[in-house]
Coordinates of C-alpha atoms in Angstrom, one line a residue:
M828 CA 6.8 13.1 23.1
T829 CA 10.5 12.3 23.0
G830 CA 10.0 9.3 25.3
F831 CA 7.1 8.0 23.3
L832 CA 9.0 8.4 20.0
S833 CA 12.0 6.5 21.5
R834 CA 9.8 3.6 22.6
R835 CA 8.0 3.4 19.3
L836 CA 11.3 3.4 17.4
L837 CA 12.6 0.6 19.6
Q838 CA 9.4 -1.4 19.1
S839 CA 9.6 -0.8 15.3
L840 CA 13.2 -2.1 15.2
V841 CA 12.1 -5.2 17.1
V842 CA 9.2 -5.8 14.7
V843 CA 11.5 -5.3 11.6
L844 CA 13.9 -7.8 13.1
L845 CA 11.1 -10.3 13.6
V846 CA 10.0 -9.7 10.0
T847 CA 13.5 -10.6 8.8
V848 CA 13.5 -13.8 10.9
I849 CA 10.2 -14.8 9.4
V850 CA 11.3 -14.2 5.9
F851 CA 14.5 -16.1 6.4
I852 CA 12.6 -19.0 7.9
L853 CA 10.2 -19.0 4.9
L854 CA 13.1 -19.2 2.5
H855 CA 14.4 -22.4 4.2
L856 CA 10.9 -23.9 4.5
L857 CA 10.5 -24.0 0.7
P858 CA 9.9 -27.6 -0.5
G859 CA 13.3 -29.1 -1.1
G860 CA 15.0 -26.0 0.2
P861 CA 16.1 -22.9 -1.7
A862 CA 18.3 -24.9 -4.1
R863 CA 15.4 -27.1 -5.3
A864 CA 13.1 -24.1 -5.6
L865 CA 15.5 -22.1 -7.6
L866 CA 17.1 -24.8 -9.8
G867 CA 13.8 -26.7 -10.5
P868 CA 12.6 -30.2 -9.8
R869 CA 14.9 -31.8 -12.4
A870 CA 18.1 -30.5 -10.7
T871 CA 20.6 -33.3 -9.9
A872 CA 21.9 -33.9 -6.4
V873 CA 25.3 -32.8 -7.5
A874 CA 23.9 -29.5 -8.8
I875 CA 22.0 -28.9 -5.6
E876 CA 25.1 -29.6 -3.5
N877 CA 27.2 -27.3 -5.6
F878 CA 24.5 -24.6 -5.4
N879 CA 24.2 -24.9 -1.6
H880 CA 28.0 -24.6 -1.2
R881 CA 28.2 -21.6 -3.5
M882 CA 25.3 -19.8 -1.8
G883 CA 26.4 -20.8 1.7
Y884 CA 23.2 -22.8 2.4
D885 CA 25.3 -25.7 3.8
R886 CA 26.5 -23.6 6.8
P887 CA 24.6 -23.5 10.2
L888 CA 21.4 -21.5 10.1
P889 CA 22.4 -18.9 12.6
V890 CA 25.5 -18.1 10.5
Q891 CA 23.4 -17.9 7.4
Y892 CA 20.9 -15.6 9.0
W893 CA 23.6 -13.3 10.3
D894 CA 25.3 -13.1 6.8
W895 CA 21.8 -12.5 5.2
L896 CA 21.0 -9.8 7.7
T897 CA 24.2 -8.0 7.2
Q898 CA 23.6 -8.0 3.5
L899 CA 20.1 -6.6 4.0
V900 CA 21.5 -3.8 6.1
T901 CA 23.9 -2.9 3.3
G902 CA 21.1 -3.0 0.7
N903 CA 21.7 -6.4 -0.8
L904 CA 18.4 -8.1 -1.3
G905 CA 19.7 -11.0 -3.4
F906 CA 19.9 -11.8 -7.1
S907 CA 17.0 -12.5 -9.4
V908 CA 17.2 -15.8 -11.2
K909 CA 14.8 -14.8 -14.0
F910 CA 15.9 -11.3 -14.7
N911 CA 19.6 -12.0 -13.9
Q912 CA 19.8 -8.8 -12.0
P913 CA 20.2 -7.7 -8.4
V914 CA 16.8 -7.4 -6.7
V915 CA 17.7 -3.9 -5.5
S916 CA 18.1 -2.7 -9.0
L917 CA 14.8 -4.2 -10.1
I918 CA 13.0 -2.6 -7.2
G919 CA 14.7 0.7 -7.9
E920 CA 13.6 0.5 -11.5
R921 CA 9.9 -0.4 -10.7
L922 CA 9.3 1.6 -7.5
P923 CA 9.1 5.1 -9.1
K924 CA 6.5 3.8 -11.5
T925 CA 4.4 2.4 -8.7
L926 CA 4.7 5.6 -6.7
I927 CA 3.3 7.5 -9.7
L928 CA 0.3 5.2 -9.9
T929 CA -0.5 4.8 -6.2
V930 CA 0.2 8.4 -5.2
L931 CA -2.0 9.8 -7.9
S932 CA -4.8 7.5 -7.0
T933 CA -4.4 8.2 -3.2
V934 CA -4.4 12.0 -3.8
L935 CA -7.5 11.7 -6.1
A936 CA -9.2 9.6 -3.5
L937 CA -8.6 12.1 -0.7
I938 CA -9.8 15.0 -2.9
V939 CA -13.1 13.2 -3.6
A940 CA -13.6 11.2 -0.4
I941 CA -13.3 14.1 2.2
P942 CA -16.0 16.3 0.7
L943 CA -18.2 13.2 0.1
G944 CA -17.9 12.1 3.7
M945 CA -18.7 15.6 5.0
A946 CA -21.7 15.9 2.7
Q947 CA -23.0 12.5 4.0
A948 CA -22.6 13.6 7.6
V949 CA -24.3 16.9 7.1
R950 CA -27.1 15.3 5.2
R951 CA -27.3 12.2 7.3
N952 CA -30.2 9.8 6.7
E953 CA -31.3 11.9 3.7
P954 CA -31.4 10.7 0.0
T955 CA -28.0 12.1 -0.7
D956 CA -26.5 10.1 2.2
Y957 CA -28.2 6.9 1.1
A958 CA -27.1 7.3 -2.6
I959 CA -23.5 7.9 -1.7
T960 CA -23.5 5.1 0.8
F961 CA -25.0 2.7 -1.8
W962 CA -22.3 3.4 -4.3
A963 CA -19.5 3.3 -1.7
F964 CA -20.6 -0.2 -0.6
V965 CA -20.7 -1.2 -4.3
F966 CA -17.2 -0.1 -5.0
Y967 CA -15.8 -1.3 -1.7
A968 CA -17.2 -4.8 -2.3
T969 CA -16.1 -5.0 -5.9
P970 CA -12.8 -6.9 -6.6
P971 CA -10.1 -4.7 -8.2
F972 CA -9.7 -7.1 -11.1
F973 CA -13.4 -7.0 -11.9
L974 CA -13.6 -3.2 -11.6
G975 CA -10.6 -2.8 -13.9
V976 CA -12.1 -5.1 -16.5
V977 CA -15.4 -3.3 -16.4
L978 CA -13.7 0.0 -16.9
I979 CA -11.7 -1.4 -19.9
V980 CA -14.9 -2.8 -21.4
V981 CA -16.7 0.5 -21.0
F982 CA -14.1 3.0 -21.9
S983 CA -11.8 1.0 -24.2
V984 CA -14.3 -1.2 -26.1
Y985 CA -17.8 0.3 -26.1
L986 CA -16.5 3.9 -25.8
P987 CA -13.0 3.7 -27.3
I988 CA -11.7 6.9 -25.7
L989 CA -9.0 5.5 -23.4
P990 CA -6.3 2.9 -23.9
A991 CA -6.8 -0.4 -22.2
E992 CA -3.1 -0.7 -21.4
A993 CA -1.0 1.5 -19.1
P994 CA 2.0 3.2 -20.6
Q995 CA 4.8 0.7 -21.4
S996 CA 8.2 2.4 -20.8
S997 CA 11.1 2.2 -18.5
S998 CA 11.3 6.0 -18.4
I999 CA 9.2 8.0 -15.9
L1000 CA 9.1 11.0 -18.3
V1001 CA 7.6 8.8 -21.0
I1002 CA 4.9 7.5 -18.7
L1003 CA 4.0 10.9 -17.5
S1004 CA 3.8 12.1 -21.1
Q1005 CA 1.0 9.6 -21.7
P1006 CA -1.6 10.6 -19.1
A1007 CA -4.4 8.9 -21.0
G1008 CA -2.9 5.5 -20.3
L1009 CA -2.9 6.2 -16.5
I1010 CA -6.5 7.2 -16.2
L1011 CA -8.1 3.8 -16.0
P1012 CA -5.6 2.2 -13.5
V1013 CA -5.7 5.3 -11.4
L1014 CA -9.5 5.4 -11.5
T1015 CA -9.6 1.7 -10.5
L1016 CA -7.5 2.3 -7.4
S1017 CA -9.2 5.6 -6.6
L1018 CA -12.8 4.2 -6.6
L1019 CA -11.9 1.5 -4.1
T1020 CA -10.0 4.0 -1.8
I1021 CA -12.8 6.6 -2.1
A1022 CA -15.3 4.1 -0.9
Q1023 CA -13.1 3.3 2.2
F1024 CA -12.1 6.9 3.0
S1025 CA -15.5 8.4 2.6
R1026 CA -17.0 6.0 5.1
Y1027 CA -14.4 6.8 7.7
M1028 CA -14.8 10.5 7.0
R1029 CA -18.6 10.3 7.4
S1030 CA -18.3 8.6 10.8
S1031 CA -15.7 11.0 12.0
V1032 CA -17.6 14.1 11.0
I1033 CA -20.8 12.8 12.6
E1034 CA -18.9 12.3 15.8
S1035 CA -17.3 15.7 15.7
L1036 CA -20.7 17.4 15.1
A1037 CA -21.9 16.1 18.4
E1038 CA -18.9 17.6 20.4
D1039 CA -19.3 20.6 22.8
Y1040 CA -16.9 22.8 20.8
V1041 CA -19.3 22.7 17.8
R1042 CA -22.2 23.7 19.9
T1043 CA -20.1 26.5 21.4
A1044 CA -19.1 27.8 18.0
R1045 CA -22.7 27.8 16.9
A1046 CA -23.8 29.6 20.1
K1047 CA -21.2 32.3 19.4
G1048 CA -22.9 33.0 16.0
A1049 CA -20.5 31.2 13.7
D1050 CA -22.2 30.2 10.4
E1051 CA -22.4 26.6 9.3
R1052 CA -19.6 26.9 6.7
T1053 CA -17.2 28.3 9.3
V1054 CA -18.1 25.6 11.8
L1055 CA -17.5 22.8 9.3
V1056 CA -14.3 24.2 7.8
R1057 CA -12.5 25.6 10.9
H1058 CA -13.7 23.3 13.6
V1059 CA -15.2 20.0 12.3
L1060 CA -12.8 19.3 9.4
P1061 CA -9.4 19.5 11.2
N1062 CA -10.6 17.1 13.9
S1063 CA -12.3 14.8 11.5
L1064 CA -9.1 14.3 9.5
I1065 CA -7.4 12.3 12.2
P1066 CA -8.8 8.9 11.2
I1067 CA -7.8 9.7 7.6
A1068 CA -4.3 10.4 8.7
T1069 CA -4.2 6.9 10.3
L1070 CA -5.5 5.4 7.1
L1071 CA -2.8 7.1 5.1
G1072 CA -0.1 5.8 7.4
L1073 CA -1.5 2.3 7.1
S1074 CA -1.7 2.7 3.3
L1075 CA 2.0 3.2 2.9
P1076 CA 2.7 -0.5 2.3
T1077 CA 0.2 -0.5 -0.6
I1078 CA 1.7 2.7 -2.0
F1079 CA 5.2 1.2 -2.0
S1080 CA 4.4 -2.4 -2.9
G1081 CA 2.0 -1.5 -5.7
A1082 CA -1.5 -2.7 -6.5
L1083 CA -0.7 -6.2 -7.6
I1084 CA -4.0 -7.1 -9.3
T1085 CA -4.5 -3.6 -10.8
E1086 CA -1.0 -3.5 -12.3
A1087 CA -1.5 -7.0 -13.7
V1088 CA -4.8 -6.1 -15.3
F1089 CA -3.4 -3.0 -17.0
N1090 CA 0.0 -4.5 -17.6
F1091 CA 1.6 -1.6 -15.7
P1092 CA 5.4 -2.2 -15.2
G1093 CA 5.4 -1.5 -11.4
M1094 CA 6.2 -3.3 -8.2
G1095 CA 2.9 -5.2 -8.2
Q1096 CA 3.6 -6.7 -11.7
L1097 CA 7.2 -7.5 -10.6
F1098 CA 5.9 -9.5 -7.7
W1099 CA 3.3 -11.2 -9.9
T1100 CA 5.9 -12.2 -12.4
A1101 CA 8.2 -13.5 -9.6
A1102 CA 5.4 -15.6 -8.1
Q1103 CA 4.6 -17.1 -11.5
T1104 CA 8.3 -17.9 -12.2
Q1105 CA 9.2 -18.9 -8.6
D1106 CA 11.8 -16.2 -8.4
Y1107 CA 12.0 -16.3 -4.6
P1108 CA 14.7 -13.7 -4.1
I1109 CA 12.4 -11.0 -5.6
M1110 CA 9.4 -12.1 -3.6
L1111 CA 11.4 -12.2 -0.4
G1112 CA 13.1 -8.9 -1.1
I1113 CA 9.7 -7.2 -1.7
T1114 CA 8.3 -8.9 1.4
V1115 CA 11.1 -7.4 3.6
L1116 CA 10.6 -4.0 2.0
V1117 CA 6.8 -4.0 2.5
G1118 CA 7.3 -5.2 6.1
V1119 CA 9.7 -2.3 6.9
V1120 CA 7.3 0.2 5.2
T1121 CA 4.4 -1.3 7.2
V1122 CA 6.2 -0.6 10.5
L1123 CA 7.1 2.9 9.3
G1124 CA 3.5 3.6 8.3
S1125 CA 2.2 2.5 11.7
L1126 CA 4.8 4.7 13.4
L1127 CA 3.8 7.7 11.3
A1128 CA 0.2 7.1 12.0
D1129 CA 0.9 7.2 15.8
L1130 CA 2.9 10.4 15.4
A1131 CA 0.1 11.9 13.3
Y1132 CA -2.4 11.2 16.1
A1133 CA -0.1 12.9 18.7
V1134 CA 0.3 15.9 16.5
L1135 CA -3.2 16.4 15.2
D1136 CA -5.3 15.4 18.2
P1137 CA -4.5 17.6 21.3
R1138 CA -6.7 15.2 23.4
V1139 CA -4.2 12.4 22.9
R1140 CA -1.5 12.3 25.6
Y1141 CA 1.2 9.7 25.7
A1142 CA 2.6 9.0 29.2

C-alpha cells in the first residue's frame, strides 16, 4: 500500500504540474495576449506596453512561468480586474457557500439513491424497477437550468411556498438561517445526482447478489435483510465511493448553471461573472483549483477502492 500511495502521489504531482502548464499557455494564447484581454480592445499600444512591463509579460516565457508557479505555490492566484481584489480572497469568500450547497445536495442524493438502487436490484424487472428507472432517466437527461426553472415555476409561482432566489448574504450563518431559500437549488442538484447514483447502485447490487458469498450466507440460514445489509450493501458501495471521489471537483467548483439560475453567490456564479466580464485571473485561478481537486479526487477514489475492496491488490 505504501508503494502504491507513493506512486500515485508522484503521478498526481506530475498531473498538477501539467495542469499549471496548460493554464499558463491558455493565458498567453488569449487573442492579443493577456494585456489586450484585460485592458480591452480600445487600449492603446503604449498602455499595452506599460501593462506588459508592469506585469512582467515582456520577459521570456520560461521566466514568466517560473514566477507564476512560485506565486501559485505561495497561494497567489492573481488579482481580479472587475472586483479589484485578490483571487484568493474571492475564492475564500465564495467557497464556503458553495460547499454548503453542494455538500447538502450530495448527502441528500446518497441518502435517497442508495435505498432506491437496492430496491431496484431486489425488484429487478418488476413495475417498481421500471418506474424508478423511468424517472431516473428523465432527471438524468434533464438540463440543470431547465429543471431549476421548472421547480421555480411550480413551487414559487403556481404554489408560492418557496422563494425563487437563494439566500443573498456574505455570511454563512445568515445563509443557514434561511433554509427555505436553499431547498430549490439543493433539490435541483440532488435530483440529477440521485439519478446517476441510483443507476450505479442498482448495477452494483445486482452484481453482488450473484456472488458466491451471498449464496453461502443464504445457505447458512441468514434472512434476506441480513444478507442485504451485512453482505451486499458494503460491497455495493465501492462504485459509489469512486463517484464521490470524482465528484470532488463539482463540490469545490460549484454548480455553475444552478447557482446562476438561483442567483446563489458561490463559486459557480463567480466563474459565470468572470466569464461574462472577461476577468481571466479569476477563471484561471478557479481552473487551477479545480484541476488540483480533480487529481485529489481521483487519488482518494483509488485509495477508497484499496480500503473497501479486499479483492483489489496493488502490486
